[in-house]
Amino acid sequence: MNNVKIQPVLVGGDINCYSVARAYHEAYGVKSIAFGKIRIGATNHSKIIDYREGTTIEDEEAFLKRLLALPEQEAEEGKVFIIHGCKDEYAEFIIDHKDILSTKYIVPYIDKELKDKLIEKESFYQICEEYNLNYPKTHVFNKGDEVVDFGFNYPVILKASDSVTFFQHEFPGMKKAYIVQDAAEFKQVTDEIYSHGYEKSLIVQDFIPGDDSHMRVLTCYSDKNGKVKMMCLGHVLLEEHTPKGIGNHAAIITEYDEEVMTKFKNFLESINYTGFSNFDIKYDTRDNSYKVFEINLRQGRSNYYVTGSGNNIAKYVVEDRVENKELELKIQKDPFFWRVIPRSVVYKFVKNKDLVNKCKQLASEGKEATSFGYKYDLSGNIKRSWYIFLYSINQIRKFNKYCK
């Protein structure tokens, strides 16, 4: 890269942030700067992250000023700053301020106009209709609506159309998504949600049968010209089952499905999408179709399944936006096993024993990785190693408690 020096700037402090920092360090040997509200275990005591706490998105003006000031404070000849949001609200913030941030950073994101069409599930499903993407039967419920016949039977899935706004109004017992068994429970849950300040619509969906292994996750990178250059499809083995962690991936095997990948590639290029996209999809055995739940306008929380399988996410951004290379399309075909939980948890709780055996085979062949298992960061780092040990123990405890 001649005299160019890459400086990743990450907003957030969770496993998403750590995985992006790891990708940059593996590819370029650089230490990422990360901003977050408080220090949390996922990024604490890391040798690959310069973590700067005390940044809150609630004060948008101060938050933006701090981000804009950084490139001048860290100025160095040939240094290029690249910014990534590692949670939905941070990605949205970066997109909303893309014009001004682009004066200091490379900002590999879509524009606000497209974001506003994709970010709320209600409008996203309208776009799915236009581009022939399958999604679950859906009813939009607004505050004050009567509980009606949705056109599909209970149980139903209930979740916020705008998850960022939803989580700004926390309350005890809050869940990312609810499985509602009947009309009485539906009224109870919706009354509770709307009594705590959330005002936007709720999404009611047909419950697609099947355990975690019916889920898929698709991560893509689209270059600055809106052309898809990387696709990595993951077959989810296990998700977290804690109330707020439902839907967070815990173990994945990459797989290849040409039909699914072609459909989503055409969709992304038709809307001129740029940057990382991440889709949550479920296989419906009732009609043998894949149905999309949502699009995340960023790399996913489990993004190390992509880097670990041979598709380093940092390299796509740098080669596209810094080096201005014409990238080849890379579609992941070879299987790879990623996890953020101990193998023993995967082997115990994945019900499909063929998948368990596949995991064991990939592990024995060295085709396996964990997000936190970075030897460089753990070597001689007692505090970090101790955290990872306790994290693993806690995962065993949580799965034994919540995964039935």
Phi, psi and omega in degrees: 000022182057235182260013181285134176242125182275134174232098176287139175236116187247136180251111184134172183217015185265195182297331175301310179300313182298319182293323177293316178300320179296319179300316179294321181291319179298319185278323190231358179068023184257153176265128180276147169266130180234138176249137177202170183290308180221168175280132175231161189303324186304326183241359183284148178058033180262140178278352183254004182226131170262095188269128182239105185274171177096008179261120180239139182283346181300324176262087189298321183296314179293322179298314180294318179300319181294319178294319182289332181284333187302311182302330177283322179293327183255020186302138179200140183302129178082002182276130180246127182262131179237130184250139177227135171266135186248010169217163183304313184294328179287320176297317179296319179300315180297317179296316181298332181246027185301319184301312183282324178295330180293346176285343182239336188231160158279127186238090186277067183222166174287174177273165184299323183300314179289322178305315183296335179277334187258334194286324178270133187300325181302311181284330177298319181292329175296321177291323176302320177301316183295324185252016172061040172264128179289141174214161183297153173306134192224142172232135179264123183247129179246156179306129179094349179294152172282149174284117188238180172285118185281347185096002174209162190270161169288153359289155177235158173266134178235127180206164181285142174292322178245096186291330179296311179296322180303313184283356172279354181235066185290151175207158181301136179082006181299141178232150176295322177211145182246140168259111188255129189270332183202177185295324180295315178294324179300314180296319180299314183291315181293322177299318181295316180299312184285343178280355182248015170111344177288132186241346186279182185286159173248148180257124175253126184229149171304130179282116178276121183293159178121147181279191184304329185289355173275353181275151173228154173229132180239123177247132182228154169237127178249131184286180186296344178263006177082019178258132180290129182240349178208136176222130180223110183264130180247133172270110183288132177262315179218145170244163173292153182236009174290155185307317181268352182260359182305129180097346176284127184287139179244334178205138186216144165242129177290147177213168183243129175218100188299319183296313180297313183295320179296318181298316182284328175298313179298321178298309183298318181288331179292327180264005178059047180286145176228147178091198181277142172227152186215119185248136170262125189225148175228139177276127182256109182291344183291327178228013178054047179230159175259128185239129185271138178266316185195166172243133171261134187272043186193175169294147183283168179300327182265030190297346179289345173297333179282307180300314182298329182278001176110014182235068185304116187293329180295321183295325179297317180293313183295313182293327179281310191264334182259310184272351179054040178279152171273106187279146172279150174285125178244117175248120183292123180245327184280139180289145179212141185254118177242145177207156173236016180229162178300150177305321183302326178291317178301310184295329182281318192258345174285120187283329181280106186288339173296320177292321177299315180296325177294320177300314181298320180294314180297320179297319181292335180269000181078014180263065189206149175204156170239150183299320185270354186274056182262109187303320180303317185282333183271336184298118179070007184253085187296317182297318180293315180298321179295320178299315182297322177299311180294323177301315181296318178299319180294325178296319177300315180298315183293319180292322177295330180277316191255338185265109184251000000 
